[in-house]
Amino acid sequence: MSTSDQYIYQSGFGNHFSSEALPGALPVGQNTPQVCPYGLYAEQLSGTAFTVARSSNQRTWFYRIRPSVMHRPFEPYNKESHMVGTFDTRTTEPTPTQIRWLPFDIPNTEHVDFIDGLHTIGGAGDAALKSGLAVHIYAATASMNKRAFSSSDGDFLIVPQQGRLDITTEFGSLIVAPNEIAVIQRGMRFSVALPDGPSRGYMLEIFENHFELPDLGPIGANGLANPRDFKTPTAKYEHTNDEWHIVNKYQGELFVAAQDHSPYDVVAWHGNYAPYKYDLANFAVINSVSFDHVDPSIFTVLTCKSAHPGTAVADFVIFPPRFEVQQHTFRPPYFHRNCMSEFMGLIRGEYEAKQGGFLPGGASLHSMMTPHGPDSQTVERATKRDLLP
C-alpha cells in the first residue's frame, strides 16, 4: 500500500483558515459583498448556534459556483440501510456481556461503496435529540461515483484499518491512511475513493458538540496530540453539469436528493469549521516511569465534552507503541469495571492485553460496569517476566 499524499494542507487545530483555488476569490473585508469575485455565491455553513460564545463558535463561509440549495427534493434512500440513530430496546439488543468480533468481512461484490458499506455496531442516545453517539464500521469495495454523503446528525471520526481513503470534501481533499484519522463534521459533504482497492475501518459519530483537544492540566503546554500536527485541506473545485446524488443521514435514516452539478464547486472558503486529519504516529505518549499505571485517559487524542465537567460524551483514545519501564508493576492493562462503555478496534499489531486473541480489523465492546481485563495467558506471562524496559 502506498503512503504517498499529493494534497496540500493547512496546519493547526481549530484555527481560522483561509484558502482559495483562484487568486482573489476570497472577498476582502466582508463576507457577503453585493457581487462576489468571479460571480460566486456566498454561503455560510454553521457548526454551532449563532449565539454560542465566541471561544466556541464555529462556522465557515464558502464561495461557490452554485449554492447548495440547488437540488431536487430529498426522498428516502432506496437501498437497505444498516445504520441506527435511536438506541433503545426497540432498535437494539442491550447486553452487559463482553463482546468480541473477528475482523469484519469485506463484501464479495465489486459495487459496495462507502455509504452502502456502513453498518452500525452500537451506540447510545438519540440522533434526533442531539444526544449520545453511534459506533459504525465500514467495509467497501468501490469508490463513490457521483455521490456525496453528509450527516445532519453529528460529526464523523473515521479510522481506516485497511486501505487508504481519498476523501473529497467541499473544502478540498484529504488522503487518510491506516494509522491516520479524519474528522468530518456535521453537515459537511464528502465522497470517498479507494486508491488501494477494498477498504475497511471504524467510524465514531457524536450527536452533540464537537471534538476538541483534551485539557493538559499539570502536563503543561505540550504533549499528547499537538495542535500543529492536525491538517486541514486547501480549496479545490470542479465545475461540471453531471447529475449527482446527495445522500444525507438525518435522524438515523438515509435520504437522497439529485442535482445537476458537482457539490465540490467551492472555489474559496474561510472559517474555523472544517474537516481535518491527524497521523496517530505524531501522538506524544506520556506514561509512568516509576511504578503502577497512569489511567488510560492519558492516551486521549480527542474528546467530546458533555454538559457535566470532566465527563465526556466520547473520548477517542489510542494505545500506541511505547516503552514500558514501570518497576514491580503488573504492566498489562489492569482489570476494570468502568462507568463508561469501551469500544475498541485494532488497526495493526497486537493488543497488549489479548495477544493473539484480538485481531486487526476486529473489535470488542465492554459496556458500562462490565468487568474486563487481560486474558489468562497475558496474566501468566506478565507475572513471570523480567521487568526490563
Coordinates of C-alpha atoms in Angstrom, one line a residue:
M1 CA 0.0 0.0 0.0
S2 CA 1.3 3.4 -0.9
T3 CA 1.7 6.1 1.7
S4 CA 2.0 9.0 -0.7
D5 CA -0.2 12.0 -0.3
Q6 CA -0.4 14.5 -3.2
Y7 CA -2.5 17.1 -1.4
I8 CA -1.5 20.4 0.3
Y9 CA -2.8 21.1 3.8
Q10 CA -3.0 23.9 6.3
S11 CA -1.6 23.1 9.8
G12 CA -3.3 23.6 13.1
F13 CA -6.3 22.7 15.2
G14 CA -9.3 24.9 15.5
N15 CA -7.7 27.7 13.6
H16 CA -9.5 30.3 11.4
F17 CA -8.3 29.1 8.0
S18 CA -8.5 30.8 4.6
S19 CA -8.0 29.1 1.3
E20 CA -8.7 30.0 -2.4
A21 CA -8.2 27.9 -5.5
L22 CA -8.3 31.0 -7.8
P23 CA -6.4 34.2 -6.8
G24 CA -8.7 36.9 -5.4
A25 CA -11.7 34.5 -5.0
L26 CA -12.0 35.4 -1.3
P27 CA -13.8 38.8 -0.7
V28 CA -11.7 41.3 1.1
G29 CA -13.1 42.9 4.3
Q30 CA -16.6 41.4 4.2
N31 CA -18.3 38.0 3.9
T32 CA -21.3 38.8 1.6
P33 CA -20.4 41.5 -0.9
Q34 CA -23.2 42.6 -3.4
V35 CA -21.3 40.7 -6.1
C36 CA -18.6 38.1 -5.1
P37 CA -15.4 37.8 -7.1
Y38 CA -15.8 35.6 -10.2
G39 CA -19.6 35.8 -9.8
L40 CA -19.5 33.2 -7.0
Y41 CA -22.2 32.7 -4.4
A42 CA -21.5 33.3 -0.7
E43 CA -22.9 30.5 1.6
Q44 CA -22.3 30.0 5.3
L45 CA -22.0 26.6 7.0
S46 CA -22.7 26.9 10.7
G47 CA -21.3 24.3 13.1
T48 CA -22.7 25.9 16.2
A49 CA -25.7 28.2 17.1
F50 CA -25.1 31.8 16.1
T51 CA -25.1 32.9 19.8
V52 CA -22.6 30.4 21.1
A53 CA -19.7 32.1 22.9
R54 CA -17.1 33.3 20.5
S55 CA -14.5 31.0 22.0
S56 CA -16.7 28.0 20.9
N57 CA -18.4 29.4 17.8
Q58 CA -17.7 27.5 14.6
R59 CA -18.7 28.5 11.1
T60 CA -17.2 28.7 7.6
W61 CA -18.0 30.9 4.6
F62 CA -18.0 29.2 1.2
Y63 CA -17.7 31.0 -2.2
R64 CA -19.1 28.5 -4.7
I65 CA -20.2 28.4 -8.3
R66 CA -23.7 27.3 -7.4
P67 CA -25.4 27.5 -4.0
S68 CA -26.0 24.1 -2.4
V69 CA -29.8 24.7 -2.3
M70 CA -30.0 23.9 -6.0
H71 CA -31.2 20.3 -5.7
R72 CA -34.4 18.4 -6.2
P73 CA -36.4 17.2 -3.1
F74 CA -34.9 14.6 -0.8
E75 CA -36.5 11.2 -0.9
P76 CA -36.0 8.1 1.2
Y77 CA -32.9 6.2 0.2
N78 CA -34.0 3.2 -1.9
K79 CA -31.3 0.8 -0.7
E80 CA -31.3 -1.2 2.6
S81 CA -29.5 0.8 5.3
H82 CA -27.7 -0.8 8.2
M83 CA -27.4 2.4 10.2
V84 CA -29.2 3.1 13.5
G85 CA -29.9 6.6 15.0
T86 CA -32.0 5.8 18.1
F87 CA -30.7 3.4 20.7
D88 CA -33.4 1.7 22.8
T89 CA -34.9 -1.8 23.2
R90 CA -36.9 -1.4 20.0
T91 CA -33.9 -0.9 17.8
T92 CA -31.0 -2.6 19.6
E93 CA -30.4 -5.6 21.8
P94 CA -28.7 -4.4 25.0
T95 CA -26.4 -6.8 26.8
P96 CA -23.8 -6.4 29.6
T97 CA -21.9 -9.3 28.3
Q98 CA -18.4 -8.7 26.9
I99 CA -18.4 -8.9 23.1
R100 CA -15.6 -9.5 20.7
W101 CA -15.8 -9.5 16.9
L102 CA -13.5 -11.2 14.4
P103 CA -12.3 -9.0 11.6
F104 CA -15.3 -7.6 9.8
D105 CA -15.9 -9.2 6.4
I106 CA -15.3 -7.1 3.3
P107 CA -18.1 -7.7 0.8
N108 CA -17.5 -10.2 -2.0
T109 CA -19.1 -7.9 -4.6
E110 CA -17.4 -5.2 -6.6
H111 CA -20.0 -2.5 -6.1
V112 CA -20.3 -1.6 -2.4
D113 CA -19.2 1.9 -1.8
F114 CA -18.5 3.7 1.5
I115 CA -22.2 4.6 2.1
D116 CA -23.6 1.2 1.4
G117 CA -20.7 -0.4 3.4
L118 CA -21.7 1.3 6.6
H119 CA -23.0 -0.8 9.5
T120 CA -23.9 0.4 13.0
I121 CA -22.3 -1.7 15.7
G122 CA -23.7 0.1 18.8
G123 CA -24.4 3.4 20.4
A124 CA -26.3 5.3 23.0
G125 CA -28.8 8.1 22.9
D126 CA -30.8 9.5 20.0
A127 CA -29.7 11.4 17.0
A128 CA -33.0 13.3 16.7
L129 CA -32.3 14.7 20.2
K130 CA -28.7 15.5 19.5
S131 CA -27.7 13.3 22.4
G132 CA -25.3 10.4 22.5
L133 CA -23.2 8.7 19.9
A134 CA -23.0 5.8 17.4
V135 CA -20.2 3.4 16.5
H136 CA -20.1 2.2 12.9
I137 CA -17.8 0.1 10.8
Y138 CA -17.4 0.4 7.0
A139 CA -16.3 -2.2 4.6
A140 CA -16.3 -1.1 0.9
T141 CA -15.1 -2.4 -2.4
A142 CA -15.8 0.5 -4.7
S143 CA -15.3 4.3 -4.9
M144 CA -18.3 6.6 -4.6
N145 CA -19.3 7.6 -8.1
K146 CA -21.2 11.0 -8.5
R147 CA -22.4 10.6 -4.9
A148 CA -21.8 12.7 -1.9
F149 CA -22.5 11.9 1.8
S150 CA -23.2 14.1 4.8
S151 CA -24.7 13.7 8.3
S152 CA -27.1 16.1 9.8
D153 CA -26.9 14.0 13.0
G154 CA -23.3 14.5 14.0
D155 CA -19.6 14.5 13.5
F156 CA -17.8 11.5 12.0
L157 CA -14.4 10.4 13.2
I158 CA -13.1 7.9 10.6
V159 CA -10.3 5.4 11.4
P160 CA -9.1 3.4 8.3
Q161 CA -7.8 -0.1 9.2
Q162 CA -7.2 -1.5 5.7
G163 CA -6.6 0.7 2.6
R164 CA -6.2 4.4 2.2
L165 CA -9.2 6.7 1.8
D166 CA -9.1 9.5 -0.8
I167 CA -11.7 11.9 0.6
T168 CA -13.1 14.8 -1.4
T169 CA -14.9 17.5 0.6
E170 CA -16.3 20.9 -0.1
F171 CA -13.1 22.3 1.5
G172 CA -10.6 20.3 -0.6
S173 CA -9.2 16.7 -0.5
L174 CA -7.5 14.5 2.1
I175 CA -5.7 11.2 1.9
V176 CA -6.2 9.2 5.1
A177 CA -4.1 6.1 5.5
P178 CA -4.3 3.4 8.2
N179 CA -2.9 4.9 11.4
E180 CA -4.4 8.2 10.5
I181 CA -7.8 9.6 11.4
A182 CA -10.1 12.0 9.7
V183 CA -12.9 14.1 11.3
I184 CA -15.7 15.3 9.0
Q185 CA -18.2 17.3 10.9
R186 CA -22.0 17.7 10.9
G187 CA -23.3 18.9 7.5
M188 CA -20.1 18.6 5.5
R189 CA -20.4 16.8 2.2
F190 CA -17.8 14.3 1.2
S191 CA -17.1 11.4 -1.2
V192 CA -14.7 8.5 -0.6
A193 CA -12.5 6.9 -3.2
L194 CA -10.5 3.7 -2.6
P195 CA -7.0 4.1 -4.2
D196 CA -5.8 0.8 -2.7
G197 CA -8.9 -1.3 -3.5
P198 CA -11.2 -2.8 -0.9
S199 CA -11.1 -1.0 2.4
R200 CA -12.3 -1.4 6.0
G201 CA -12.3 0.7 9.1
Y202 CA -14.1 2.1 12.1
M203 CA -16.2 5.3 12.5
L204 CA -17.4 7.1 15.6
E205 CA -20.3 9.5 15.3
I206 CA -21.1 12.0 18.0
F207 CA -24.6 13.6 18.1
E208 CA -23.7 16.5 20.3
N209 CA -21.0 19.1 20.5
H210 CA -17.7 18.7 18.6
F211 CA -14.3 17.1 19.2
E212 CA -11.6 19.1 20.8
L213 CA -8.2 18.5 22.3
P214 CA -8.2 17.4 25.9
D215 CA -7.1 19.8 28.6
L216 CA -3.5 19.1 29.6
G217 CA -3.6 20.3 33.2
P218 CA -0.3 19.8 35.0
I219 CA 1.2 18.1 31.9
G220 CA 1.7 21.7 30.8
A221 CA 1.6 23.3 27.3
N222 CA 2.9 20.3 25.3
G223 CA 2.2 16.6 24.9
L224 CA -0.4 14.1 23.7
A225 CA -1.8 15.4 20.3
N226 CA -0.1 18.7 19.5
P227 CA -2.2 21.2 17.5
R228 CA 0.4 21.8 14.8
D229 CA 0.1 18.2 13.6
F230 CA -3.6 18.4 12.5
K231 CA -4.1 19.0 8.8
T232 CA -7.0 20.8 7.1
P233 CA -7.4 20.7 3.3
T234 CA -7.0 23.6 0.9
A235 CA -9.5 24.8 -1.6
K236 CA -10.0 22.7 -4.8
Y237 CA -13.1 22.8 -7.0
E238 CA -14.7 21.2 -10.0
H239 CA -17.2 22.8 -12.4
T240 CA -19.4 20.2 -14.0
N241 CA -23.0 19.7 -15.1
D242 CA -23.2 16.0 -14.3
E243 CA -26.0 14.5 -12.3
W244 CA -25.0 13.9 -8.7
H245 CA -26.8 12.3 -5.8
I246 CA -26.5 13.8 -2.3
V247 CA -27.1 11.2 0.5
N248 CA -28.0 12.7 3.8
K249 CA -28.1 11.0 7.2
Y250 CA -31.0 12.6 9.1
Q251 CA -32.3 11.3 12.4
G252 CA -30.7 8.0 11.7
E253 CA -32.3 7.5 8.3
L254 CA -30.8 8.0 4.9
F255 CA -32.3 10.3 2.3
V256 CA -31.1 11.2 -1.2
A257 CA -31.5 14.2 -3.5
A258 CA -30.4 14.6 -7.1
Q259 CA -28.8 17.7 -8.5
D260 CA -27.3 18.7 -11.9
H261 CA -23.9 19.9 -10.7
S262 CA -21.0 18.9 -8.5
P263 CA -21.2 19.6 -4.8
Y264 CA -17.5 20.3 -4.9
D265 CA -17.7 23.6 -6.6
V266 CA -16.3 25.7 -3.7
V267 CA -13.6 28.0 -5.2
A268 CA -12.6 29.6 -1.9
W269 CA -13.5 29.4 1.8
H270 CA -12.6 30.8 5.2
G271 CA -13.6 29.8 8.7
N272 CA -12.9 27.6 11.6
Y273 CA -15.4 24.8 10.9
A274 CA -13.5 22.4 8.6
P275 CA -12.6 18.8 8.2
Y276 CA -9.1 17.6 9.3
K277 CA -6.9 14.6 9.6
Y278 CA -4.2 13.5 12.1
D279 CA -1.4 11.0 12.0
L280 CA -1.5 8.9 15.2
A281 CA 2.3 8.4 14.9
N282 CA 2.6 12.0 16.0
F283 CA 1.0 11.4 19.4
A284 CA 3.4 12.3 22.2
V285 CA 2.9 9.4 24.7
I286 CA 3.0 10.1 28.4
N287 CA 3.2 7.2 30.9
S288 CA 4.5 6.2 34.3
V289 CA 8.3 6.0 34.6
S290 CA 8.4 4.6 38.1
F291 CA 5.6 2.2 39.1
D292 CA 1.9 1.5 38.5
H293 CA -0.3 2.7 35.7
V294 CA -1.4 6.1 34.7
D295 CA -5.1 5.8 33.8
P296 CA -5.8 5.2 30.1
S297 CA -7.3 8.7 29.8
I298 CA -3.7 9.8 29.4
F299 CA -3.9 8.4 25.9
T300 CA -6.8 10.6 24.8
V301 CA -6.3 12.1 21.3
L302 CA -9.7 13.9 21.1
T303 CA -12.6 14.4 23.4
C304 CA -16.2 15.5 23.0
K305 CA -17.2 17.2 26.3
S306 CA -20.7 16.8 27.8
A307 CA -22.6 19.2 30.0
H308 CA -21.0 17.6 33.1
P309 CA -17.4 18.8 33.7
G310 CA -14.9 16.1 33.5
T311 CA -17.3 13.6 31.8
A312 CA -17.1 13.1 28.0
V313 CA -19.8 12.2 25.5
A314 CA -16.9 10.2 23.9
D315 CA -13.1 10.1 24.2
F316 CA -11.0 8.8 21.3
V317 CA -8.1 7.0 23.0
I318 CA -5.2 5.1 21.5
F319 CA -2.7 2.6 22.8
P320 CA 0.3 3.3 20.5
P321 CA 3.7 1.6 20.5
R322 CA 5.7 2.9 23.6
F323 CA 8.3 1.9 26.1
E324 CA 7.1 0.4 29.4
V325 CA 9.5 0.9 32.3
Q326 CA 7.4 0.6 35.4
Q327 CA 9.1 -1.4 38.2
H328 CA 7.5 -4.1 40.4
T329 CA 4.3 -3.5 38.4
F330 CA 1.7 -5.6 36.5
R331 CA 2.2 -3.9 33.2
P332 CA -0.7 -5.1 31.0
P333 CA -4.0 -3.0 31.4
Y334 CA -5.5 -3.7 34.8
F335 CA -8.8 -5.5 35.5
H336 CA -11.5 -2.9 35.4
R337 CA -15.2 -2.0 35.7
N338 CA -15.8 1.3 34.2
C339 CA -18.7 3.9 34.4
M340 CA -18.1 4.4 30.6
S341 CA -18.5 1.9 27.9
E342 CA -15.4 0.9 25.9
F343 CA -15.4 0.1 22.2
M344 CA -12.0 -1.0 20.9
G345 CA -10.7 -1.7 17.4
L346 CA -7.3 -2.8 16.3
I347 CA -5.5 -1.1 13.3
R348 CA -2.4 -3.3 13.3
G349 CA -0.1 -5.3 15.5
E350 CA -1.2 -6.9 18.8
Y351 CA -3.2 -5.5 21.7
E352 CA -1.1 -5.9 24.9
A353 CA -3.9 -7.4 27.0
K354 CA -5.1 -10.0 24.5
Q355 CA -2.1 -11.1 22.4
G356 CA -3.3 -13.4 19.6
G357 CA -6.9 -13.2 20.6
F358 CA -7.8 -9.8 19.2
L359 CA -7.1 -9.3 15.5
P360 CA -6.6 -6.3 13.3
G361 CA -10.0 -5.3 11.7
G362 CA -11.9 -6.8 14.6
A363 CA -13.4 -5.1 17.6
S364 CA -14.6 -5.5 21.2
L365 CA -17.2 -3.9 23.4
H366 CA -17.2 -3.7 27.2
S367 CA -20.4 -2.0 28.3
M368 CA -20.5 0.2 31.4
M369 CA -19.7 -1.7 34.6
T370 CA -19.0 -4.9 32.8
P371 CA -15.8 -6.5 34.1
H372 CA -12.9 -6.8 31.7
G373 CA -9.2 -7.2 31.6
P374 CA -6.3 -9.2 30.2
D375 CA -6.7 -12.9 29.2
S376 CA -5.1 -15.7 31.3
Q377 CA -2.1 -16.2 29.0
T378 CA -1.3 -12.5 29.3
V379 CA -1.6 -12.6 33.0
E380 CA 0.7 -15.6 33.3
R381 CA 3.4 -14.0 31.1
A382 CA 3.1 -10.6 32.9
T383 CA 3.5 -12.1 36.4
K384 CA 6.6 -14.1 35.4
R385 CA 8.5 -11.8 33.0
D386 CA 11.7 -9.8 33.8
L387 CA 10.6 -6.2 34.1
L388 CA 13.1 -4.8 31.6
P389 CA 12.3 -1.6 29.6

